[in-house]
Structure formats: C-alpha cells, structure tokens
PDB file of C-alpha atoms in Angstrom:
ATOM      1  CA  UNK A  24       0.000   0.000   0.000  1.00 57.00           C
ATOM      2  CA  UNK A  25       1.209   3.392  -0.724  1.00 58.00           C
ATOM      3  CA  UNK A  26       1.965   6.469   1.530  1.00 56.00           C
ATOM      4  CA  UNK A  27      -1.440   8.412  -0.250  1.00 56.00           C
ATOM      5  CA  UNK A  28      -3.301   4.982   0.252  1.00 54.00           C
ATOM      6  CA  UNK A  29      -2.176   5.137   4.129  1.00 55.00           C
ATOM      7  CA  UNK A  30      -2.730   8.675   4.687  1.00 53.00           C
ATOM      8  CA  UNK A  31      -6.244   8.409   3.757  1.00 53.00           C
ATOM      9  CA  UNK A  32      -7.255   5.649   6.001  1.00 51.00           C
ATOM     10  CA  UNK A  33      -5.573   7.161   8.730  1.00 55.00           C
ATOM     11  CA  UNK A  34      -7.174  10.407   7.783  1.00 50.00           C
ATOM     12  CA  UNK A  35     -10.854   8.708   7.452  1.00 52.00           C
ATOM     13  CA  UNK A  36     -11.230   6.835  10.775  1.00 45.00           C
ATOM     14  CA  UNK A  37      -8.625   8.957  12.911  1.00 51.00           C
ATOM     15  CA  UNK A  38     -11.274   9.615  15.674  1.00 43.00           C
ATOM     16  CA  UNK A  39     -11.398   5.902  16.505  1.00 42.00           C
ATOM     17  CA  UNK A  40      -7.607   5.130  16.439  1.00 48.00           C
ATOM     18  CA  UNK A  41      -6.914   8.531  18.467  1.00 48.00           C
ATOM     19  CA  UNK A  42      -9.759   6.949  21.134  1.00 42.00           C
ATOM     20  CA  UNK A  43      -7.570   3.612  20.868  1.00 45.00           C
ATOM     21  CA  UNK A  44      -4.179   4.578  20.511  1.00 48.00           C
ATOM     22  CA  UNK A  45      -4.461   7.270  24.074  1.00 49.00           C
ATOM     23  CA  UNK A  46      -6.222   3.999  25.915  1.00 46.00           C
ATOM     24  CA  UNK A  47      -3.143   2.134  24.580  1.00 50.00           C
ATOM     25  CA  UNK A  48      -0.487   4.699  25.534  1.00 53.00           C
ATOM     26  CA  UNK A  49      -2.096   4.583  29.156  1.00 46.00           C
ATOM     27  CA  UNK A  50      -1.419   0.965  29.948  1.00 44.00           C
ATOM     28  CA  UNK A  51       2.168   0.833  28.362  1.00 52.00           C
ATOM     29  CA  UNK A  52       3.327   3.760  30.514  1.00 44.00           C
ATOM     30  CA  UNK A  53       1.663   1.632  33.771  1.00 45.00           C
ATOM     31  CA  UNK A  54       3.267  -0.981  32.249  1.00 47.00           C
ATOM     32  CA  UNK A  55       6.954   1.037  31.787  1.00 46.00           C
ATOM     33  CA  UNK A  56       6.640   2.111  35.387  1.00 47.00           C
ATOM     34  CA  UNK A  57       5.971  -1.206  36.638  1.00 50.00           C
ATOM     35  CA  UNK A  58       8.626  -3.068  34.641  1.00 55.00           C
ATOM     36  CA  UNK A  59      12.081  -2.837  33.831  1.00 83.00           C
ATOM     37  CA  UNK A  60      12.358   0.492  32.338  1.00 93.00           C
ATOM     38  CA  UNK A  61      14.373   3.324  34.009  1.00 94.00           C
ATOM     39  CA  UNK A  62      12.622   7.150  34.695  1.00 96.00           C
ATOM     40  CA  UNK A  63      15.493   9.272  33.307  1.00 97.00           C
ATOM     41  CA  UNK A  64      14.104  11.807  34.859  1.00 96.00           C
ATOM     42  CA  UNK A  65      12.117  12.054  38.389  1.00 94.00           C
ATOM     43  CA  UNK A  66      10.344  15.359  38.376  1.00 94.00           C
ATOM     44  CA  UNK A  67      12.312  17.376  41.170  1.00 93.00           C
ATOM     45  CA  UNK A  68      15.842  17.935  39.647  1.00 93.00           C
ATOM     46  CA  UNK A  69      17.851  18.212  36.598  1.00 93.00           C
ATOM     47  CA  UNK A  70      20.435  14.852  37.519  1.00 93.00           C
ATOM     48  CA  UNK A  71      21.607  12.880  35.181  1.00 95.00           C
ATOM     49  CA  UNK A  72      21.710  15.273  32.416  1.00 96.00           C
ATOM     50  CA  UNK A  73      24.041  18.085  30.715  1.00 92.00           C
ATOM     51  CA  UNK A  74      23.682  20.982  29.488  1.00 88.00           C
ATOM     52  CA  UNK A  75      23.101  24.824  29.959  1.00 84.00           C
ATOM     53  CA  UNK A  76      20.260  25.057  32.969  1.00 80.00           C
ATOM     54  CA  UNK A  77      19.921  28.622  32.268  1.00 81.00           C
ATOM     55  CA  UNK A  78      18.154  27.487  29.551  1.00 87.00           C
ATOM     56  CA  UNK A  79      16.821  24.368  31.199  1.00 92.00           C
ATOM     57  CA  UNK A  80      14.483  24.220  34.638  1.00 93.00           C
ATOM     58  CA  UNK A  81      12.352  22.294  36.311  1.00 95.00           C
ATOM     59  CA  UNK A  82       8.482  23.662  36.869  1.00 94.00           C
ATOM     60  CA  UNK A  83       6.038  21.579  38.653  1.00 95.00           C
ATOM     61  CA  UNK A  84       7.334  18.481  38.190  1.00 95.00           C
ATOM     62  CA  UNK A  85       8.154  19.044  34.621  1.00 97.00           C
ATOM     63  CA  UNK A  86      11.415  19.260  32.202  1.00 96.00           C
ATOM     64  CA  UNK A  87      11.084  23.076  30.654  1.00 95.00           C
ATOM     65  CA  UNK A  88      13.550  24.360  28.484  1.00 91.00           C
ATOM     66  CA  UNK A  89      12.862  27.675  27.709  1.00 85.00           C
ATOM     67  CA  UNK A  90      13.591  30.853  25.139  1.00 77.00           C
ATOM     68  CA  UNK A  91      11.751  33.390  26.416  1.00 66.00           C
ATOM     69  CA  UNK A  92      14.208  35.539  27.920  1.00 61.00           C
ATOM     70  CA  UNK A  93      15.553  38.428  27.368  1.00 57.00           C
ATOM     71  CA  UNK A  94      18.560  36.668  25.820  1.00 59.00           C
ATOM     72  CA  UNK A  95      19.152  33.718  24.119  1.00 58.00           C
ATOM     73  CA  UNK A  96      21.310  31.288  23.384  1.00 58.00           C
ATOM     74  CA  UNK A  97      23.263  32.178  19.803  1.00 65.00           C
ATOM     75  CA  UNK A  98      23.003  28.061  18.699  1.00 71.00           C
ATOM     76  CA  UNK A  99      20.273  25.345  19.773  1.00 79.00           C
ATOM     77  CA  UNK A 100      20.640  24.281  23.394  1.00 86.00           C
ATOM     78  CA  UNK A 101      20.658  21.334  23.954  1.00 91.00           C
ATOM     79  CA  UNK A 102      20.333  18.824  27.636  1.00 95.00           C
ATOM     80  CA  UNK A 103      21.893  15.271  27.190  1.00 96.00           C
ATOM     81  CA  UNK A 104      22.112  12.454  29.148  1.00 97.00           C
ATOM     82  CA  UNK A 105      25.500  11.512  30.373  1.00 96.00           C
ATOM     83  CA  UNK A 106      25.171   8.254  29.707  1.00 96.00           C
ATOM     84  CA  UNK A 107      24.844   6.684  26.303  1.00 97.00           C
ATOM     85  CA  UNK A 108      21.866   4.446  25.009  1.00 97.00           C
ATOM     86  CA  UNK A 109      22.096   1.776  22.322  1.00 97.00           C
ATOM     87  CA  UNK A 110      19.248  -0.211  21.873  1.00 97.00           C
ATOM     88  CA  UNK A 111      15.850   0.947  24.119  1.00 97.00           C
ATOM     89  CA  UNK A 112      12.410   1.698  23.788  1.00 98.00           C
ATOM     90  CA  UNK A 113      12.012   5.386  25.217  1.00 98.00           C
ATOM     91  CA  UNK A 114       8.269   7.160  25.959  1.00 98.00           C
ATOM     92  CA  UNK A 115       7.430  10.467  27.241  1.00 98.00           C
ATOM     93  CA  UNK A 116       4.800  13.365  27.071  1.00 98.00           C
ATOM     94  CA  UNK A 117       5.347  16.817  25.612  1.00 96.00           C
ATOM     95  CA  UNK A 118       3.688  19.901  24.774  1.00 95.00           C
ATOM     96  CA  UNK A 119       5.231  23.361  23.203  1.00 92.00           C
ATOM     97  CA  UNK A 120       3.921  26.785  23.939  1.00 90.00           C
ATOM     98  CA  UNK A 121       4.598  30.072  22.540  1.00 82.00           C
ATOM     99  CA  UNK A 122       4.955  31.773  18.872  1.00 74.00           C
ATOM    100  CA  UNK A 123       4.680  30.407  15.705  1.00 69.00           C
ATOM    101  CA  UNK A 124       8.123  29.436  15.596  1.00 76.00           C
ATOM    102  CA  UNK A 125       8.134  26.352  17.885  1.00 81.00           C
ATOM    103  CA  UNK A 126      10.355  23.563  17.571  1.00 86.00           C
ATOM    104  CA  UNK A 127      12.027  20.940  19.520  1.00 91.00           C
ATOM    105  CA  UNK A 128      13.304  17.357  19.137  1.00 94.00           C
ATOM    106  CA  UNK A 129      14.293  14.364  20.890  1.00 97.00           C
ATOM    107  CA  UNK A 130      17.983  12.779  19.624  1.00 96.00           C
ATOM    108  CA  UNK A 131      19.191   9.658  20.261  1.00 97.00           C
ATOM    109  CA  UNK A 132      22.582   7.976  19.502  1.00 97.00           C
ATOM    110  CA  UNK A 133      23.609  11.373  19.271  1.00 96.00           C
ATOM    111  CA  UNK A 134      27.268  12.518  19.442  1.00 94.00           C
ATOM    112  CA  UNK A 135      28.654  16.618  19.188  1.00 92.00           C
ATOM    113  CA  UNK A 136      30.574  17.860  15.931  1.00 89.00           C
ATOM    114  CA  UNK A 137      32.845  20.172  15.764  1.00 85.00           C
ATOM    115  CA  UNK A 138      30.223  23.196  15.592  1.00 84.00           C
ATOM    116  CA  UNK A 139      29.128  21.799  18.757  1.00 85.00           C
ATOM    117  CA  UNK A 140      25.793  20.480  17.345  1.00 87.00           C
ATOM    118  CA  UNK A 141      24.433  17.075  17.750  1.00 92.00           C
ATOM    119  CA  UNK A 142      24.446  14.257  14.783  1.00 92.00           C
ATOM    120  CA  UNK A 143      22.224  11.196  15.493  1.00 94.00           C
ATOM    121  CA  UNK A 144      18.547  10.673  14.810  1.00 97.00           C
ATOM    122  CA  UNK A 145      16.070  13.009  16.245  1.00 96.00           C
ATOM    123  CA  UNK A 146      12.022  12.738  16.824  1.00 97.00           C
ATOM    124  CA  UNK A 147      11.259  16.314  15.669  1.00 95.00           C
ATOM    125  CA  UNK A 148       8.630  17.844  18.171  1.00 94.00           C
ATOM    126  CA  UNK A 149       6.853  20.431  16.455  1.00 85.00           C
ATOM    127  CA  UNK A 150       7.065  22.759  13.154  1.00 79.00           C
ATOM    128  CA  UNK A 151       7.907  26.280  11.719  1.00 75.00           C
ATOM    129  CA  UNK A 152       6.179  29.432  10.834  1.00 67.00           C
ATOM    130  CA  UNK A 153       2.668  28.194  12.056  1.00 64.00           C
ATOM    131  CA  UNK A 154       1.456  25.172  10.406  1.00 66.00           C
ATOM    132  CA  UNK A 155       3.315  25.857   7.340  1.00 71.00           C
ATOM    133  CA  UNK A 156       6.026  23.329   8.486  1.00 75.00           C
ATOM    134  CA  UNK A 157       4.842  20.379  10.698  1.00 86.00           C
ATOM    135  CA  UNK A 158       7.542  17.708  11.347  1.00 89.00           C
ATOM    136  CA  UNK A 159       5.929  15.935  14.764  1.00 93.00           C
ATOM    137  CA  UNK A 160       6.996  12.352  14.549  1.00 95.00           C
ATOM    138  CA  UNK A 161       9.703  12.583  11.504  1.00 95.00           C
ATOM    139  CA  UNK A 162      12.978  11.211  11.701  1.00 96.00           C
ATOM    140  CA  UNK A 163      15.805  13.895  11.104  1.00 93.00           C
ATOM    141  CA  UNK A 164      19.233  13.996  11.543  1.00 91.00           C
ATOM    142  CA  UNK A 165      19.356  18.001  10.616  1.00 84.00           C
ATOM    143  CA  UNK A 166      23.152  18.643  11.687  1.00 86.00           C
ATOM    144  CA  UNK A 167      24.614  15.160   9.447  1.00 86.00           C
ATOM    145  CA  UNK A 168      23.192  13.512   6.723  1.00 89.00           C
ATOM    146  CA  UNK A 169      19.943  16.212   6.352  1.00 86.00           C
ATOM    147  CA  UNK A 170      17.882  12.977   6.697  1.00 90.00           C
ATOM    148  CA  UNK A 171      14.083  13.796   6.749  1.00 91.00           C
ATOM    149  CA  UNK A 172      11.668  10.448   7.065  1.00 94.00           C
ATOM    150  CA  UNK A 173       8.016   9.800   7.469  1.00 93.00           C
ATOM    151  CA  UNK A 174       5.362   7.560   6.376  1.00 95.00           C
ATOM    152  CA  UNK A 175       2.887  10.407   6.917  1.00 93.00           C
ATOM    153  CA  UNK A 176       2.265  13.217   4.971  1.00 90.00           C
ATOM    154  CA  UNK A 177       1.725  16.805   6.696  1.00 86.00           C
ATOM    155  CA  UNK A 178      -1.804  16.440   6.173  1.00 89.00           C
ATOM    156  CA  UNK A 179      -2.187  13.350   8.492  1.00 92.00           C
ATOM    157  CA  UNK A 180       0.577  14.963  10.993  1.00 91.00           C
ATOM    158  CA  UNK A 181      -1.749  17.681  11.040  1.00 89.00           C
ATOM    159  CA  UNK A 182      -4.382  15.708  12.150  1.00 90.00           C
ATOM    160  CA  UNK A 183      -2.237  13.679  13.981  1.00 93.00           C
ATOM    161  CA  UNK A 184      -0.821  16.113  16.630  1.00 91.00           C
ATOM    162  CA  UNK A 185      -2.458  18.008  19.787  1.00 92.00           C
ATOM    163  CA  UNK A 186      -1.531  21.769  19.248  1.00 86.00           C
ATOM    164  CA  UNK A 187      -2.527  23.140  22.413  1.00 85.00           C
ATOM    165  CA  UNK A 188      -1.683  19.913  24.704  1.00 93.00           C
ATOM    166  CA  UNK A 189       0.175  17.085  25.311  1.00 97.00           C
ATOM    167  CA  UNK A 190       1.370  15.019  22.726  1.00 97.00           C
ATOM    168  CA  UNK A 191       3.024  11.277  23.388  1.00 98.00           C
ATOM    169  CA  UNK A 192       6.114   9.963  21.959  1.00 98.00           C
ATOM    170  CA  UNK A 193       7.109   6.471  21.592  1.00 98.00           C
ATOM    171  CA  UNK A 194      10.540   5.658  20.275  1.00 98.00           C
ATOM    172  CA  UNK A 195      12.036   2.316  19.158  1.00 98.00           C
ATOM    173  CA  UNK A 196      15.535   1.535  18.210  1.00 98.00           C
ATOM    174  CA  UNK A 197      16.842  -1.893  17.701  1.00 97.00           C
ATOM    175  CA  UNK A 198      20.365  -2.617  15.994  1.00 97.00           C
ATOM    176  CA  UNK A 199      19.135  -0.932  12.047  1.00 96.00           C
ATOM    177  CA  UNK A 200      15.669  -0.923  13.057  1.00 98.00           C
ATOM    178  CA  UNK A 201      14.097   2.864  13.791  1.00 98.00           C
ATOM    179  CA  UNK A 202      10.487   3.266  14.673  1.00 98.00           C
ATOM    180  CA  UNK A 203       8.521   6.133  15.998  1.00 98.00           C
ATOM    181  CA  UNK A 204       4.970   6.715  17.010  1.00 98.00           C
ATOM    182  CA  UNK A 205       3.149   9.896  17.861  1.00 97.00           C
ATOM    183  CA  UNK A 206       0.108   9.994  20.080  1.00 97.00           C
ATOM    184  CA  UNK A 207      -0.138   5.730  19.391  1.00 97.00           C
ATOM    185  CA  UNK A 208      -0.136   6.248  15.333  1.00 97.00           C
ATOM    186  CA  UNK A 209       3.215   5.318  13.850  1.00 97.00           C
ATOM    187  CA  UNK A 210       4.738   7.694  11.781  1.00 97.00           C
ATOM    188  CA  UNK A 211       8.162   6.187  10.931  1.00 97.00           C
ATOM    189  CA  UNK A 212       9.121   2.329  10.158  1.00 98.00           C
ATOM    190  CA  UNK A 213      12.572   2.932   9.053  1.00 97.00           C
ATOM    191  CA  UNK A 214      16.139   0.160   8.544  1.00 97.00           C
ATOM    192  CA  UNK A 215      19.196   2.380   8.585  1.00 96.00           C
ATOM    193  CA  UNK A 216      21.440   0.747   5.497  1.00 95.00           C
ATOM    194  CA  UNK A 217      24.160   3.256   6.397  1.00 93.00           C
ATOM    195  CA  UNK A 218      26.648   0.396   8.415  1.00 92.00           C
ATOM    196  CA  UNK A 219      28.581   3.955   9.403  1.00 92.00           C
ATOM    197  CA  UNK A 220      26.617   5.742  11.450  1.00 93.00           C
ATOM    198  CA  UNK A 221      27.237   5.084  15.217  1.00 93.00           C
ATOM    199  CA  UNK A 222      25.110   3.002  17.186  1.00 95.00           C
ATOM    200  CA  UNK A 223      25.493   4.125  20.305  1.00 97.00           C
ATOM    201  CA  UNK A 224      24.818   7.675  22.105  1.00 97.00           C
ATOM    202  CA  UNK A 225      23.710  10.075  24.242  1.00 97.00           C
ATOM    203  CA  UNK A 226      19.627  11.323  24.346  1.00 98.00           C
ATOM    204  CA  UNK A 227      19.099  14.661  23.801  1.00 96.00           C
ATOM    205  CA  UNK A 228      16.707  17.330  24.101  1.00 96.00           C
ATOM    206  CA  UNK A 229      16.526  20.655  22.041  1.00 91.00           C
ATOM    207  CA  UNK A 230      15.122  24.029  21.632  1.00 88.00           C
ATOM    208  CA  UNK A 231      16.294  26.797  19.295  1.00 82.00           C
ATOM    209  CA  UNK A 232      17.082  30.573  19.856  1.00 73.00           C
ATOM    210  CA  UNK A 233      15.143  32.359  17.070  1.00 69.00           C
ATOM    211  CA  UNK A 234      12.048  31.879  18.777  1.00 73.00           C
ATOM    212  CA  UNK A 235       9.517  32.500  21.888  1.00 80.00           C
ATOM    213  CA  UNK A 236       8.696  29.628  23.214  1.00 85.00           C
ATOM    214  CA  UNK A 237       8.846  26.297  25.758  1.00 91.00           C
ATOM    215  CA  UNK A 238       8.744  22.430  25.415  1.00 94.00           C
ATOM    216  CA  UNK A 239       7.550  21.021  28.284  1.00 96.00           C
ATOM    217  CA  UNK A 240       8.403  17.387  28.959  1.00 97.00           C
ATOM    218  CA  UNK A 241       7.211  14.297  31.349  1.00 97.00           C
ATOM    219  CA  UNK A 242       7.346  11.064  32.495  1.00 97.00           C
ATOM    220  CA  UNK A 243      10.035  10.493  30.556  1.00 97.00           C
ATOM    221  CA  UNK A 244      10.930   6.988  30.389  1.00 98.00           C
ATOM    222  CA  UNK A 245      13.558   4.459  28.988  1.00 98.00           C
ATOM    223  CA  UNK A 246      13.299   0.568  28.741  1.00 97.00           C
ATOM    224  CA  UNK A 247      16.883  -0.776  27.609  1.00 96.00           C
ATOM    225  CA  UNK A 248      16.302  -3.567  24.846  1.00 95.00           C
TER     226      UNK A 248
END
C-alpha cells in the first residue's frame, strides 16, 4: 500500500484510532513504570543530564527548556544524558507553547561535531512558521546527513498532533531498526542501510534561539532492549 493509500485511512477513521491509541499509551506507561524500564528523569531535579540550565528548569514536576528571555542562546541548546543508550524503547509526554516558531526534538545515539551540534537521529517535536512546516513524529538527523523520514504526509501529521496539549512519543531503536509513534499512530518504520553511522549515544533534548517559546516534557521513560 502506498503512503497516499495510508494517509487516507488514517485520515478517514482517525477519531477511533486517536480513542484507541491514548487507551493504549495509558497501559504501556503503567506498564513502563511497573517493569524494567528506568525514569530518566524524576520530576524534582535536573540529575543525570548536561547541558546549559539557564536554559533548562524544572516547573512543577516538569522538564522546561525555555527561550523566552531576554537573551538567548546564539546556537540550539541542547540537555543530554551523560550516559549513552544503544538499543531501548524510550516514551514520554510533551507539549510546546509560545509563537509560531516552535520547535524541539528528541535525539538519540547522538554525538557533538565540531560546531558543537548534535548528529544522530532526532524525533522532531513540532514545526515552523505556524502550520506551514509540521515535522511531529519525523525522523531527522538536521546537523549530518539532512535525513528527513516519514510515512505520513503533513496532512495526516496535522491531524495527527495536539496543538494546544500534550502530545506522546514512543521511540524504538533496535540494531538498524528505527520506529517512531506519535500519540499511538506510527509515523516512521525505518532500517538504517548506512553500516557507518554510530550506534550508540547520548539522548538529547533541544530548543532553538530564534524563537519565543517552551517544550515542556514528562514522564520520561527508557526501557533498555
């Protein structure tokens, strides 16, 4: 079946799977907090992680990084994880506020170049100039290869995503094998041929200094495959 084919099925009875896919994201985070994944991050402190905490806070038991200021940073922040992650199954909730200009993304396997900027695979979390760009659920990896991937075309991401709440993000890597899901749809099913690109990494989270705006982020979780 094609991507058109897929988009309009998804497009046609998107009600129902929304109704099935938030009842399904409900058990599997009981289910992550019950089992054997880790909480990488435990709603009272920034540990764990690096990066610039001007930039980054914690606000009511949520992950906020932040641009409105009265100065920001020149480059994308970014918070990592000091520790790196090969093979997992990662979930969390996020929501963006501010202009129209709100982006953020969730890298894994990442690594720094020499600009200081982070290669690796990304979940993109959010868009550009309004809805004119949409990228929630895409695979990127903006700073290396300029890979963009989805089996969803911006009219079902439109659809797809919550603009004014929280969204859920469901991440699967395993060896060559990348998936993603947004809000219990998935929106990439993706084998990395490249046998060069690292496979191991550090998680990251972004936001970017051209714009007014926060990503909040919780219960973020990560089950080691």
């Amino acid at each position: 079946m094609g991507k058109s084919a897929r988009n309009s099925i998804l497009l046609g009875f998107l009600a129902v799977l929304m109704v099935s896919s938030f009842m399904g994201v409900a058990q599997e985070l009981r289910s992550d907090q019950n089992g054997a994944a880790v909480s990488l991050f435990n709603g009272k402190e920034i540990i764990g992680w690096k990066g610039d905490k001007q930039w980054w806070k914690v606000e009511d038991g949520m992950l906020v990084g932040a641009t409105i200021s009265k100065r920001n940073p020149e480059d994308p922040s970014w918070l990592i994880t000091e520790k790196a992650f090969e093979n997992f199954e990662m979930t969390l909730w996020c929501k963006l506020e501010g202009d129209g200009n709100r982006n953020s993304g969730v890298y894994y396997r990442g690594k720094w170049n020499a600009e200081k900027q982070v290669l690796g695979y990304e979940f993109d979390l959010g868009g550009w100039a309004g809805e004119k760009e949409l990228w929630w659920g895409e695979l990127h990896d903006p700073y290396g290869r300029q890979l963009s991937v989805s089996d969803l075309d911006k009219s079902a991401i439109k659809q797809l995503y919550n603009k004014k709440g929280w969204n859920h993000v469901r991440i699967r890597v395993q060896g060559n094998h990348i998936q993603h899901w947004l809000n219990g749809i998935k929106t990439v099913d993706w084998y990395e041929e490249d046998a060069s690109i690292q496979k191991s990494g550090f998680i990251g989270f972004q936001i970017h200094p051209e714009s007014r705006y926060k990503v909040y982020l919780r219960d973020i979780y990560l089950r080691p495959l």
